Amino acid sequence: MHGKLEGKVALVSGSGRGIGRAIALKLASEGARLVVNDLDAGPAEDTAAAIRAAGGQALVCAGSVTAPDFGERFVGAAVDAYQGLDIIVNNAGYTWDGVIQKMSDEQWYAILDCHLTAPFRILRAAQPRIRALTRAEADAGRRVVRKVVNVSSVAGLFGNAGQANYSVAKAGITGMTMTLAKEWGRLNVTVNCVAFGLIHTRLTASTADAGGQARIDGRDIRLGVNPELMAAMERSIPLGRAGTAEEAAGAVYLLCLPESDYISGQTLMCSGGLTGI
Ligand SMILES: NC(=O)c1ccc[n+]([C@@H]2O[C@H](COP(=O)([O-])OP(=O)(O)OC[C@H]3O[C@@H](n4cnc5c(N)ncnc54)[C@H](O)[C@@H]3O)[C@@H](O)[C@H]2O)c1
């Protein structure tokens, strides 16, 4: 498939639904070969099938990003199948909210595991592979720029009541982004973050609708946002509405393009103009 990312190998965690799926479809539509991940094979296979139906290439690496061996498995799947590793998007995630006095240790660590420890392990597993590829390219007189895009949230930048666990994890990923931008600059890897505001997905679906429950890492997690709160949040967005998954994917795509090769260590807000909550 031709496009701006032709031949690139891209890994997107949590790409069976929502923003991750839109990112995978966008990158594939520009020629990237995808490794699709989600908790269960079903949604991941759906995304991979949509990519293939559009003429792209995709394989599935199913399972929870929180499994200790997941990083090695995810990165290994890309290198084994495609002999490359160019773009890593750490997107998988969910919320498990509660005010601090009611937040259990389990709730705290579950969210840190998913949004912070999992990206850490994926990026740690990727480093030796990227280093080997970079060395081989240097020996061949070539310079290839690789991309990491971590997904954060306005909750991580400004805080959000009821989200001590999530806002800490999403703030932490911006710190990891800045650090890896410094560690990996010499490997020609740009490392950036996109902090989303309010995006319409299952995560932010109205709790008035059915189906706001997901089985994640052996727990039943209630998802969704109270409709009145949602309406109030939408009113506070300068563009006057929540974003779509495709609009969210566009922000990640910008940081995967060759045109962004000299941008690293940054957090881009994709929030319809919202600059605080
Ligand atoms: N929707 C928003 O308004 C919003 C705002 C800020 C940040 N975000 C972030 O964007 C990312 C994507 O969220 P979304 O809105 O698309 O939600 P979503 O629920 O539509 O999609 C998230 C996907 O991640 C998967 N997932 C969750 N835990 C996983 C795990 N442990 N291992 C593998 N896959 C897992 C889910 O199964 C799901 O398919 C998340 O990191 C979220 O925190 C979303």
PDB file of C-alpha atoms and ligand atoms in Angstrom:
ATOM      1  CA  MET A   1       0.000   0.000   0.000  1.00  0.00           C
ATOM      2  CA  HIS A   2       1.359   3.437  -0.932  1.00  0.00           C
ATOM      3  CA  GLY A   3       1.379   6.403   1.398  1.00  0.00           C
ATOM      4  CA  LYS A   4       3.456   8.545   3.694  1.00  0.00           C
ATOM      5  CA  LEU A   5       4.251   5.578   5.947  1.00  0.00           C
ATOM      6  CA  GLU A   6       4.852   3.028   3.239  1.00  0.00           C
ATOM      7  CA  GLY A   7       6.707  -0.022   4.548  1.00  0.00           C
ATOM      8  CA  LYS A   8       6.833   1.192   8.147  1.00  0.00           C
ATOM      9  CA  VAL A   9       6.058  -1.335  10.880  1.00  0.00           C
ATOM     10  CA  ALA A  10       3.660   0.056  13.490  1.00  0.00           C
ATOM     11  CA  LEU A  11       2.508  -1.383  16.822  1.00  0.00           C
ATOM     12  CA  VAL A  12      -0.651   0.027  18.381  1.00  0.00           C
ATOM     13  CA  SER A  13      -1.787  -1.312  21.759  1.00  0.00           C
ATOM     14  CA  GLY A  14      -5.509  -1.402  22.508  1.00  0.00           C
ATOM     15  CA  SER A  15      -6.360  -1.083  18.822  1.00  0.00           C
ATOM     16  CA  GLY A  16      -9.433  -3.308  18.842  1.00  0.00           C
ATOM     17  CA  ARG A  17     -11.690  -0.354  19.600  1.00  0.00           C
ATOM     18  CA  GLY A  18     -11.973   3.388  19.881  1.00  0.00           C
ATOM     19  CA  ILE A  19      -8.991   5.652  19.364  1.00  0.00           C
ATOM     20  CA  GLY A  20      -6.513   2.771  18.983  1.00  0.00           C
ATOM     21  CA  ARG A  21      -8.543   1.216  16.194  1.00  0.00           C
ATOM     22  CA  ALA A  22      -8.759   4.571  14.406  1.00  0.00           C
ATOM     23  CA  ILE A  23      -4.980   5.012  14.776  1.00  0.00           C
ATOM     24  CA  ALA A  24      -4.306   1.534  13.362  1.00  0.00           C
ATOM     25  CA  LEU A  25      -6.619   2.149  10.395  1.00  0.00           C
ATOM     26  CA  LYS A  26      -5.071   5.555   9.702  1.00  0.00           C
ATOM     27  CA  LEU A  27      -1.468   4.331   9.846  1.00  0.00           C
ATOM     28  CA  ALA A  28      -2.356   1.338   7.664  1.00  0.00           C
ATOM     29  CA  SER A  29      -4.127   3.577   5.147  1.00  0.00           C
ATOM     30  CA  GLU A  30      -0.812   5.408   4.735  1.00  0.00           C
ATOM     31  CA  GLY A  31       1.041   2.177   4.055  1.00  0.00           C
ATOM     32  CA  ALA A  32       2.218   1.033   7.496  1.00  0.00           C
ATOM     33  CA  ARG A  33       2.162  -2.673   8.345  1.00  0.00           C
ATOM     34  CA  LEU A  34       0.348  -3.098  11.646  1.00  0.00           C
ATOM     35  CA  VAL A  35       0.584  -5.190  14.773  1.00  0.00           C
ATOM     36  CA  VAL A  36      -2.863  -4.887  16.323  1.00  0.00           C
ATOM     37  CA  ASN A  37      -3.410  -5.624  20.008  1.00  0.00           C
ATOM     38  CA  ASP A  38      -6.355  -5.832  22.335  1.00  0.00           C
ATOM     39  CA  LEU A  39      -7.316  -7.811  25.418  1.00  0.00           C
ATOM     40  CA  ASP A  40      -9.292 -10.346  23.406  1.00  0.00           C
ATOM     41  CA  ALA A  41      -8.561 -11.624  19.934  1.00  0.00           C
ATOM     42  CA  GLY A  42     -12.088 -10.771  18.631  1.00  0.00           C
ATOM     43  CA  PRO A  43     -11.899  -6.959  18.483  1.00  0.00           C
ATOM     44  CA  ALA A  44      -8.236  -7.083  17.427  1.00  0.00           C
ATOM     45  CA  GLU A  45      -9.075  -9.471  14.579  1.00  0.00           C
ATOM     46  CA  ASP A  46     -11.897  -7.121  13.497  1.00  0.00           C
ATOM     47  CA  THR A  47      -9.431  -4.242  13.172  1.00  0.00           C
ATOM     48  CA  ALA A  48      -6.906  -6.431  11.345  1.00  0.00           C
ATOM     49  CA  ALA A  49      -9.641  -7.649   8.981  1.00  0.00           C
ATOM     50  CA  ALA A  50     -10.687  -4.042   8.229  1.00  0.00           C
ATOM     51  CA  ILE A  51      -7.067  -3.177   7.433  1.00  0.00           C
ATOM     52  CA  ARG A  52      -6.684  -6.182   5.134  1.00  0.00           C
ATOM     53  CA  ALA A  53     -10.014  -5.476   3.437  1.00  0.00           C
ATOM     54  CA  ALA A  54      -8.678  -2.015   2.579  1.00  0.00           C
ATOM     55  CA  GLY A  55      -5.564  -3.564   1.038  1.00  0.00           C
ATOM     56  CA  GLY A  56      -3.222  -3.191   4.031  1.00  0.00           C
ATOM     57  CA  GLN A  57      -1.216  -5.622   6.143  1.00  0.00           C
ATOM     58  CA  ALA A  58      -1.957  -6.462   9.761  1.00  0.00           C
ATOM     59  CA  LEU A  59      -1.321  -9.190  12.288  1.00  0.00           C
ATOM     60  CA  VAL A  60      -2.768  -9.635  15.750  1.00  0.00           C
ATOM     61  CA  CYS A  61      -0.934  -9.918  19.056  1.00  0.00           C
ATOM     62  CA  ALA A  62      -3.768 -10.390  21.552  1.00  0.00           C
ATOM     63  CA  GLY A  63      -3.562 -10.196  25.332  1.00  0.00           C
ATOM     64  CA  SER A  64      -3.343  -7.752  28.179  1.00  0.00           C
ATOM     65  CA  VAL A  65      -0.570  -5.192  28.015  1.00  0.00           C
ATOM     66  CA  THR A  66      -0.199  -5.701  31.771  1.00  0.00           C
ATOM     67  CA  ALA A  67       1.182  -9.252  31.397  1.00  0.00           C
ATOM     68  CA  PRO A  68       4.862  -9.139  32.431  1.00  0.00           C
ATOM     69  CA  ASP A  69       5.978 -10.773  29.162  1.00  0.00           C
ATOM     70  CA  PHE A  70       3.724  -8.705  26.927  1.00  0.00           C
ATOM     71  CA  GLY A  71       6.374  -6.174  25.877  1.00  0.00           C
ATOM     72  CA  GLU A  72       8.660  -8.901  24.549  1.00  0.00           C
ATOM     73  CA  ARG A  73       5.757 -10.644  22.821  1.00  0.00           C
ATOM     74  CA  PHE A  74       4.457  -7.460  21.165  1.00  0.00           C
ATOM     75  CA  VAL A  75       7.828  -6.268  19.922  1.00  0.00           C
ATOM     76  CA  GLY A  76       8.843  -9.811  18.965  1.00  0.00           C
ATOM     77  CA  ALA A  77       5.682 -10.237  16.873  1.00  0.00           C
ATOM     78  CA  ALA A  78       6.603  -7.192  14.786  1.00  0.00           C
ATOM     79  CA  VAL A  79      10.235  -8.094  14.280  1.00  0.00           C
ATOM     80  CA  ASP A  80       9.531 -11.767  13.557  1.00  0.00           C
ATOM     81  CA  ALA A  81       6.799 -11.088  11.012  1.00  0.00           C
ATOM     82  CA  TYR A  82       7.970  -7.883   9.378  1.00  0.00           C
ATOM     83  CA  GLN A  83      11.695  -7.694  10.297  1.00  0.00           C
ATOM     84  CA  GLY A  84      11.161  -4.113  11.403  1.00  0.00           C
ATOM     85  CA  LEU A  85       9.959  -1.790  14.142  1.00  0.00           C
ATOM     86  CA  ASP A  86       9.289   1.839  13.245  1.00  0.00           C
ATOM     87  CA  ILE A  87       6.297   3.185  15.173  1.00  0.00           C
ATOM     88  CA  ILE A  88       5.085   2.300  18.669  1.00  0.00           C
ATOM     89  CA  VAL A  89       1.822   3.762  19.951  1.00  0.00           C
ATOM     90  CA  ASN A  90       1.069   3.109  23.626  1.00  0.00           C
ATOM     91  CA  ASN A  91      -2.690   3.554  23.619  1.00  0.00           C
ATOM     92  CA  ALA A  92      -4.349   0.664  25.532  1.00  0.00           C
ATOM     93  CA  GLY A  93      -6.192   1.799  28.591  1.00  0.00           C
ATOM     94  CA  TYR A  94      -9.312   2.293  30.638  1.00  0.00           C
ATOM     95  CA  THR A  95     -10.453   4.201  33.685  1.00  0.00           C
ATOM     96  CA  TRP A  96     -11.412   2.905  37.116  1.00  0.00           C
ATOM     97  CA  ASP A  97     -12.477   6.017  38.980  1.00  0.00           C
ATOM     98  CA  GLY A  98     -13.097   6.830  42.616  1.00  0.00           C
ATOM     99  CA  VAL A  99     -12.417   9.628  45.063  1.00  0.00           C
ATOM    100  CA  ILE A 100      -9.194   9.078  46.962  1.00  0.00           C
ATOM    101  CA  GLN A 101     -10.807   8.020  50.258  1.00  0.00           C
ATOM    102  CA  LYS A 102     -12.613   5.228  48.420  1.00  0.00           C
ATOM    103  CA  MET A 103      -9.805   4.177  46.082  1.00  0.00           C
ATOM    104  CA  SER A 104      -8.316   0.766  46.922  1.00  0.00           C
ATOM    105  CA  ASP A 105      -4.680  -0.213  46.435  1.00  0.00           C
ATOM    106  CA  GLU A 106      -5.906  -2.654  43.787  1.00  0.00           C
ATOM    107  CA  GLN A 107      -7.629   0.165  41.883  1.00  0.00           C
ATOM    108  CA  TRP A 108      -4.517   2.356  42.137  1.00  0.00           C
ATOM    109  CA  TYR A 109      -2.062  -0.286  40.941  1.00  0.00           C
ATOM    110  CA  ALA A 110      -4.338  -1.654  38.198  1.00  0.00           C
ATOM    111  CA  ILE A 111      -4.433   1.722  36.471  1.00  0.00           C
ATOM    112  CA  LEU A 112      -0.720   2.395  36.975  1.00  0.00           C
ATOM    113  CA  ASP A 113       0.048  -1.088  35.600  1.00  0.00           C
ATOM    114  CA  CYS A 114      -1.940  -0.486  32.444  1.00  0.00           C
ATOM    115  CA  HIS A 115      -1.062   3.132  31.635  1.00  0.00           C
ATOM    116  CA  LEU A 116       2.483   3.362  32.966  1.00  0.00           C
ATOM    117  CA  THR A 117       4.179   0.016  33.657  1.00  0.00           C
ATOM    118  CA  ALA A 118       2.963  -1.566  30.416  1.00  0.00           C
ATOM    119  CA  PRO A 119       4.359   1.212  28.168  1.00  0.00           C
ATOM    120  CA  PHE A 120       7.593   1.059  30.202  1.00  0.00           C
ATOM    121  CA  ARG A 121       7.934  -2.673  29.544  1.00  0.00           C
ATOM    122  CA  ILE A 122       7.031  -2.340  25.853  1.00  0.00           C
ATOM    123  CA  LEU A 123       9.598   0.415  25.335  1.00  0.00           C
ATOM    124  CA  ARG A 124      12.220  -1.457  27.369  1.00  0.00           C
ATOM    125  CA  ALA A 125      11.699  -4.508  25.160  1.00  0.00           C
ATOM    126  CA  ALA A 126      11.925  -2.359  22.028  1.00  0.00           C
ATOM    127  CA  GLN A 127      15.253  -0.710  22.883  1.00  0.00           C
ATOM    128  CA  PRO A 128      17.683  -3.538  21.971  1.00  0.00           C
ATOM    129  CA  ARG A 129      15.758  -4.228  18.752  1.00  0.00           C
ATOM    130  CA  ILE A 130      15.826  -0.571  17.744  1.00  0.00           C
ATOM    131  CA  ARG A 131      19.495  -0.283  18.652  1.00  0.00           C
ATOM    132  CA  ALA A 132      20.351  -3.279  16.444  1.00  0.00           C
ATOM    133  CA  LEU A 133      18.316  -1.922  13.538  1.00  0.00           C
ATOM    134  CA  THR A 134      19.861   1.550  13.921  1.00  0.00           C
ATOM    135  CA  ARG A 135      23.399   0.114  13.961  1.00  0.00           C
ATOM    136  CA  ALA A 136      22.760  -1.964  10.824  1.00  0.00           C
ATOM    137  CA  GLU A 137      21.333   1.104   9.081  1.00  0.00           C
ATOM    138  CA  ALA A 138      24.305   3.235  10.125  1.00  0.00           C
ATOM    139  CA  ASP A 139      26.673   0.567   8.780  1.00  0.00           C
ATOM    140  CA  ALA A 140      24.770   0.726   5.502  1.00  0.00           C
ATOM    141  CA  GLY A 141      25.001   4.524   5.490  1.00  0.00           C
ATOM    142  CA  ARG A 142      21.285   5.002   6.125  1.00  0.00           C
ATOM    143  CA  ARG A 143      19.461   7.058   8.736  1.00  0.00           C
ATOM    144  CA  VAL A 144      15.930   6.004   9.645  1.00  0.00           C
ATOM    145  CA  VAL A 145      13.789   8.013  12.058  1.00  0.00           C
ATOM    146  CA  ARG A 146      11.519   5.963  14.300  1.00  0.00           C
ATOM    147  CA  LYS A 147       8.517   7.164  16.314  1.00  0.00           C
ATOM    148  CA  VAL A 148       7.036   6.537  19.725  1.00  0.00           C
ATOM    149  CA  VAL A 149       3.701   8.133  20.561  1.00  0.00           C
ATOM    150  CA  ASN A 150       2.389   7.690  24.096  1.00  0.00           C
ATOM    151  CA  VAL A 151      -1.224   8.441  24.897  1.00  0.00           C
ATOM    152  CA  SER A 152      -1.928  10.769  27.801  1.00  0.00           C
ATOM    153  CA  SER A 153      -4.953  12.788  28.853  1.00  0.00           C
ATOM    154  CA  VAL A 154      -5.864  16.267  29.984  1.00  0.00           C
ATOM    155  CA  ALA A 155      -6.447  14.534  33.349  1.00  0.00           C
ATOM    156  CA  GLY A 156      -2.684  13.923  33.476  1.00  0.00           C
ATOM    157  CA  LEU A 157      -1.911  17.571  32.722  1.00  0.00           C
ATOM    158  CA  PHE A 158      -4.513  19.327  34.888  1.00  0.00           C
ATOM    159  CA  GLY A 159      -5.913  16.654  37.233  1.00  0.00           C
ATOM    160  CA  ASN A 160      -9.499  15.420  37.341  1.00  0.00           C
ATOM    161  CA  ALA A 161     -11.618  14.786  40.430  1.00  0.00           C
ATOM    162  CA  GLY A 162     -12.136  11.050  40.964  1.00  0.00           C
ATOM    163  CA  GLN A 163      -9.091  10.081  38.925  1.00  0.00           C
ATOM    164  CA  ALA A 164      -6.090  10.104  41.302  1.00  0.00           C
ATOM    165  CA  ASN A 165      -4.866   6.809  39.809  1.00  0.00           C
ATOM    166  CA  TYR A 166      -5.491   7.722  36.160  1.00  0.00           C
ATOM    167  CA  SER A 167      -4.185  11.305  36.362  1.00  0.00           C
ATOM    168  CA  VAL A 168      -0.976  10.111  38.033  1.00  0.00           C
ATOM    169  CA  ALA A 169      -0.466   7.440  35.369  1.00  0.00           C
ATOM    170  CA  LYS A 170      -1.189   9.889  32.553  1.00  0.00           C
ATOM    171  CA  ALA A 171       1.138  12.496  34.100  1.00  0.00           C
ATOM    172  CA  GLY A 172       3.787   9.795  34.505  1.00  0.00           C
ATOM    173  CA  ILE A 173       3.731   8.890  30.835  1.00  0.00           C
ATOM    174  CA  THR A 174       4.608  12.499  29.942  1.00  0.00           C
ATOM    175  CA  GLY A 175       7.687  12.159  32.187  1.00  0.00           C
ATOM    176  CA  MET A 176       8.663   8.888  30.527  1.00  0.00           C
ATOM    177  CA  THR A 177       8.194  10.574  27.144  1.00  0.00           C
ATOM    178  CA  MET A 178      10.608  13.398  27.981  1.00  0.00           C
ATOM    179  CA  THR A 179      13.176  10.993  29.418  1.00  0.00           C
ATOM    180  CA  LEU A 180      13.118   8.612  26.464  1.00  0.00           C
ATOM    181  CA  ALA A 181      13.312  11.528  24.044  1.00  0.00           C
ATOM    182  CA  LYS A 182      16.676  12.200  25.694  1.00  0.00           C
ATOM    183  CA  GLU A 183      17.804   8.568  25.858  1.00  0.00           C
ATOM    184  CA  TRP A 184      16.728   7.678  22.326  1.00  0.00           C
ATOM    185  CA  GLY A 185      17.668  10.791  20.374  1.00  0.00           C
ATOM    186  CA  ARG A 186      20.961   9.168  19.452  1.00  0.00           C
ATOM    187  CA  LEU A 187      18.950   6.240  18.020  1.00  0.00           C
ATOM    188  CA  ASN A 188      16.998   8.670  15.777  1.00  0.00           C
ATOM    189  CA  VAL A 189      13.769   7.938  17.654  1.00  0.00           C
ATOM    190  CA  THR A 190      11.344  10.775  18.353  1.00  0.00           C
ATOM    191  CA  VAL A 191       9.291  10.205  21.498  1.00  0.00           C
ATOM    192  CA  ASN A 192       6.139  12.273  21.957  1.00  0.00           C
ATOM    193  CA  CYS A 193       2.846  12.207  23.761  1.00  0.00           C
ATOM    194  CA  VAL A 194      -0.698  13.106  22.770  1.00  0.00           C
ATOM    195  CA  ALA A 195      -2.992  14.221  25.585  1.00  0.00           C
ATOM    196  CA  PHE A 196      -6.619  13.798  24.611  1.00  0.00           C
ATOM    197  CA  GLY A 197      -9.469  15.847  25.936  1.00  0.00           C
ATOM    198  CA  LEU A 198     -12.948  14.430  25.535  1.00  0.00           C
ATOM    199  CA  ILE A 199     -13.189  11.906  22.686  1.00  0.00           C
ATOM    200  CA  HIS A 200     -16.341   9.908  21.901  1.00  0.00           C
ATOM    201  CA  THR A 201     -15.514   6.238  22.509  1.00  0.00           C
ATOM    202  CA  ARG A 202     -16.743   3.405  24.713  1.00  0.00           C
ATOM    203  CA  LEU A 203     -14.711   4.974  27.536  1.00  0.00           C
ATOM    204  CA  THR A 204     -16.796   8.135  27.460  1.00  0.00           C
ATOM    205  CA  ALA A 205     -20.129   6.671  26.280  1.00  0.00           C
ATOM    206  CA  SER A 206     -23.153   7.777  28.260  1.00  0.00           C
ATOM    207  CA  THR A 207     -23.807   5.653  31.336  1.00  0.00           C
ATOM    208  CA  ALA A 208     -27.473   6.055  30.402  1.00  0.00           C
ATOM    209  CA  ASP A 209     -26.824   3.700  27.480  1.00  0.00           C
ATOM    210  CA  ALA A 210     -26.436  -0.048  27.951  1.00  0.00           C
ATOM    211  CA  GLY A 211     -23.146  -1.894  27.816  1.00  0.00           C
ATOM    212  CA  GLY A 212     -20.929   0.286  29.973  1.00  0.00           C
ATOM    213  CA  GLN A 213     -19.073  -2.663  31.461  1.00  0.00           C
ATOM    214  CA  ALA A 214     -15.866  -4.392  30.421  1.00  0.00           C
ATOM    215  CA  ARG A 215     -13.958  -7.421  31.692  1.00  0.00           C
ATOM    216  CA  ILE A 216     -10.343  -6.226  32.078  1.00  0.00           C
ATOM    217  CA  ASP A 217      -7.552  -8.232  33.720  1.00  0.00           C
ATOM    218  CA  GLY A 218     -10.092 -10.437  35.493  1.00  0.00           C
ATOM    219  CA  ARG A 219     -12.200  -7.580  36.860  1.00  0.00           C
ATOM    220  CA  ASP A 220     -15.579  -6.185  35.778  1.00  0.00           C
ATOM    221  CA  ILE A 221     -14.964  -2.484  35.206  1.00  0.00           C
ATOM    222  CA  ARG A 222     -17.791   0.025  34.846  1.00  0.00           C
ATOM    223  CA  LEU A 223     -17.114   2.379  31.948  1.00  0.00           C
ATOM    224  CA  GLY A 224     -18.838   5.516  30.711  1.00  0.00           C
ATOM    225  CA  VAL A 225     -19.655   9.028  31.859  1.00  0.00           C
ATOM    226  CA  ASN A 226     -22.776  10.440  33.444  1.00  0.00           C
ATOM    227  CA  PRO A 227     -24.740  12.177  30.615  1.00  0.00           C
ATOM    228  CA  GLU A 228     -25.175  15.498  32.485  1.00  0.00           C
ATOM    229  CA  LEU A 229     -21.465  15.626  33.285  1.00  0.00           C
ATOM    230  CA  MET A 230     -20.716  14.809  29.653  1.00  0.00           C
ATOM    231  CA  ALA A 231     -22.932  17.661  28.418  1.00  0.00           C
ATOM    232  CA  ALA A 232     -21.280  20.107  30.843  1.00  0.00           C
ATOM    233  CA  MET A 233     -17.834  18.972  29.693  1.00  0.00           C
ATOM    234  CA  GLU A 234     -18.775  19.402  26.029  1.00  0.00           C
ATOM    235  CA  ARG A 235     -19.966  22.972  26.720  1.00  0.00           C
ATOM    236  CA  SER A 236     -16.558  23.858  28.155  1.00  0.00           C
ATOM    237  CA  ILE A 237     -14.730  22.816  24.979  1.00  0.00           C
ATOM    238  CA  PRO A 238     -13.975  25.814  22.723  1.00  0.00           C
ATOM    239  CA  LEU A 239     -14.915  23.811  19.614  1.00  0.00           C
ATOM    240  CA  GLY A 240     -18.193  23.029  21.375  1.00  0.00           C
ATOM    241  CA  ARG A 241     -18.145  19.264  21.087  1.00  0.00           C
ATOM    242  CA  ALA A 242     -16.206  16.115  21.938  1.00  0.00           C
ATOM    243  CA  GLY A 243     -13.819  14.791  19.306  1.00  0.00           C
ATOM    244  CA  THR A 244     -14.190  11.665  17.214  1.00  0.00           C
ATOM    245  CA  ALA A 245     -11.811   8.700  17.363  1.00  0.00           C
ATOM    246  CA  GLU A 246     -10.679   9.623  13.847  1.00  0.00           C
ATOM    247  CA  GLU A 247      -9.832  13.177  14.935  1.00  0.00           C
ATOM    248  CA  ALA A 248      -7.888  11.747  17.876  1.00  0.00           C
ATOM    249  CA  ALA A 249      -6.025   9.399  15.537  1.00  0.00           C
ATOM    250  CA  GLY A 250      -5.092  12.387  13.381  1.00  0.00           C
ATOM    251  CA  ALA A 251      -3.046  13.873  16.220  1.00  0.00           C
ATOM    252  CA  VAL A 252      -1.089  10.640  16.654  1.00  0.00           C
ATOM    253  CA  TYR A 253      -0.607  10.384  12.918  1.00  0.00           C
ATOM    254  CA  LEU A 254       0.970  13.873  12.802  1.00  0.00           C
ATOM    255  CA  LEU A 255       3.690  12.665  15.169  1.00  0.00           C
ATOM    256  CA  CYS A 256       4.333   9.586  13.002  1.00  0.00           C
ATOM    257  CA  LEU A 257       4.893  11.552   9.806  1.00  0.00           C
ATOM    258  CA  PRO A 258       8.345  12.333   8.389  1.00  0.00           C
ATOM    259  CA  GLU A 259       7.349  16.026   8.641  1.00  0.00           C
ATOM    260  CA  SER A 260       7.562  15.701  12.450  1.00  0.00           C
ATOM    261  CA  ASP A 261      11.055  14.165  12.442  1.00  0.00           C
ATOM    262  CA  TYR A 262      12.539  17.070  14.433  1.00  0.00           C
ATOM    263  CA  ILE A 263       9.820  17.150  17.104  1.00  0.00           C
ATOM    264  CA  SER A 264      10.607  15.101  20.211  1.00  0.00           C
ATOM    265  CA  GLY A 265       9.853  15.095  23.937  1.00  0.00           C
ATOM    266  CA  GLN A 266       6.590  16.998  23.426  1.00  0.00           C
ATOM    267  CA  THR A 267       3.030  16.565  24.618  1.00  0.00           C
ATOM    268  CA  LEU A 268       0.476  17.630  22.042  1.00  0.00           C
ATOM    269  CA  MET A 269      -3.005  18.383  23.344  1.00  0.00           C
ATOM    270  CA  CYS A 270      -5.831  17.120  21.168  1.00  0.00           C
ATOM    271  CA  SER A 271      -8.788  18.586  23.004  1.00  0.00           C
ATOM    272  CA  GLY A 272     -10.776  20.892  20.752  1.00  0.00           C
ATOM    273  CA  GLY A 273      -9.064  23.930  22.239  1.00  0.00           C
ATOM    274  CA  LEU A 274      -9.616  22.969  25.883  1.00  0.00           C
ATOM    275  CA  THR A 275      -6.546  24.141  27.788  1.00  0.00           C
ATOM    276  CA  GLY A 276      -7.533  23.161  31.310  1.00  0.00           C
ATOM    277  CA  ILE A 277     -10.188  21.232  33.253  1.00  0.00           C
TER     278      ILE A 277
HETATM  279  N1  LIG B   1     -11.881   8.788  25.123  1.00  0.00           N
HETATM  280  C1  LIG B   1     -11.360   9.826  25.750  1.00  0.00           C
HETATM  281  O1  LIG B   1     -12.021  10.859  25.962  1.00  0.00           O
HETATM  282  C2  LIG B   1      -9.931   9.783  26.207  1.00  0.00           C
HETATM  283  C3  LIG B   1      -9.398  10.943  26.780  1.00  0.00           C
HETATM  284  C4  LIG B   1      -8.073  10.948  27.200  1.00  0.00           C
HETATM  285  C5  LIG B   1      -7.298   9.811  27.045  1.00  0.00           C
HETATM  286  N2  LIG B   1      -7.847   8.691  26.516  1.00  0.00           N
HETATM  287  C6  LIG B   1      -6.969   7.524  26.393  1.00  0.00           C
HETATM  288  O2  LIG B   1      -7.030   7.024  25.084  1.00  0.00           O
HETATM  289  C7  LIG B   1      -6.722   5.627  25.094  1.00  0.00           C
HETATM  290  C8  LIG B   1      -7.769   4.876  24.295  1.00  0.00           C
HETATM  291  O3  LIG B   1      -9.031   4.981  24.950  1.00  0.00           O
HETATM  292  P1  LIG B   1     -10.438   4.945  24.159  1.00  0.00           P
HETATM  293  O4  LIG B   1     -11.164   6.158  24.527  1.00  0.00           O
HETATM  294  O5  LIG B   1     -10.218   4.621  22.733  1.00  0.00           O
HETATM  295  O6  LIG B   1     -11.154   3.735  24.920  1.00  0.00           O
HETATM  296  P2  LIG B   1     -11.850   2.404  24.327  1.00  0.00           P
HETATM  297  O7  LIG B   1     -12.395   1.679  25.509  1.00  0.00           O
HETATM  298  O8  LIG B   1     -12.775   2.730  23.215  1.00  0.00           O
HETATM  299  O9  LIG B   1     -10.623   1.614  23.713  1.00  0.00           O
HETATM  300  C9  LIG B   1      -9.551   1.184  24.520  1.00  0.00           C
HETATM  301  C10 LIG B   1      -9.125  -0.194  24.080  1.00  0.00           C
HETATM  302  O10 LIG B   1      -8.026  -0.598  24.927  1.00  0.00           O
HETATM  303  C11 LIG B   1      -8.254  -1.942  25.290  1.00  0.00           C
HETATM  304  N3  LIG B   1      -7.582  -2.251  26.552  1.00  0.00           N
HETATM  305  C12 LIG B   1      -7.897  -1.819  27.802  1.00  0.00           C
HETATM  306  N4  LIG B   1      -7.073  -2.365  28.685  1.00  0.00           N
HETATM  307  C13 LIG B   1      -6.216  -3.139  27.984  1.00  0.00           C
HETATM  308  C14 LIG B   1      -5.159  -3.988  28.338  1.00  0.00           C
HETATM  309  N5  LIG B   1      -4.813  -4.154  29.627  1.00  0.00           N
HETATM  310  N6  LIG B   1      -4.478  -4.652  27.365  1.00  0.00           N
HETATM  311  C15 LIG B   1      -4.819  -4.497  26.052  1.00  0.00           C
HETATM  312  N7  LIG B   1      -5.849  -3.733  25.665  1.00  0.00           N
HETATM  313  C16 LIG B   1      -6.530  -3.076  26.616  1.00  0.00           C
HETATM  314  C17 LIG B   1      -9.751  -2.078  25.427  1.00  0.00           C
HETATM  315  O11 LIG B   1     -10.173  -3.433  25.354  1.00  0.00           O
HETATM  316  C18 LIG B   1     -10.239  -1.235  24.269  1.00  0.00           C
HETATM  317  O12 LIG B   1     -10.421  -1.981  23.089  1.00  0.00           O
HETATM  318  C19 LIG B   1      -6.623   5.225  26.564  1.00  0.00           C
HETATM  319  O13 LIG B   1      -5.273   5.222  26.961  1.00  0.00           O
HETATM  320  C20 LIG B   1      -7.379   6.348  27.266  1.00  0.00           C
HETATM  321  O14 LIG B   1      -6.979   6.494  28.597  1.00  0.00           O
HETATM  322  C21 LIG B   1      -9.129   8.650  26.077  1.00  0.00           C
END
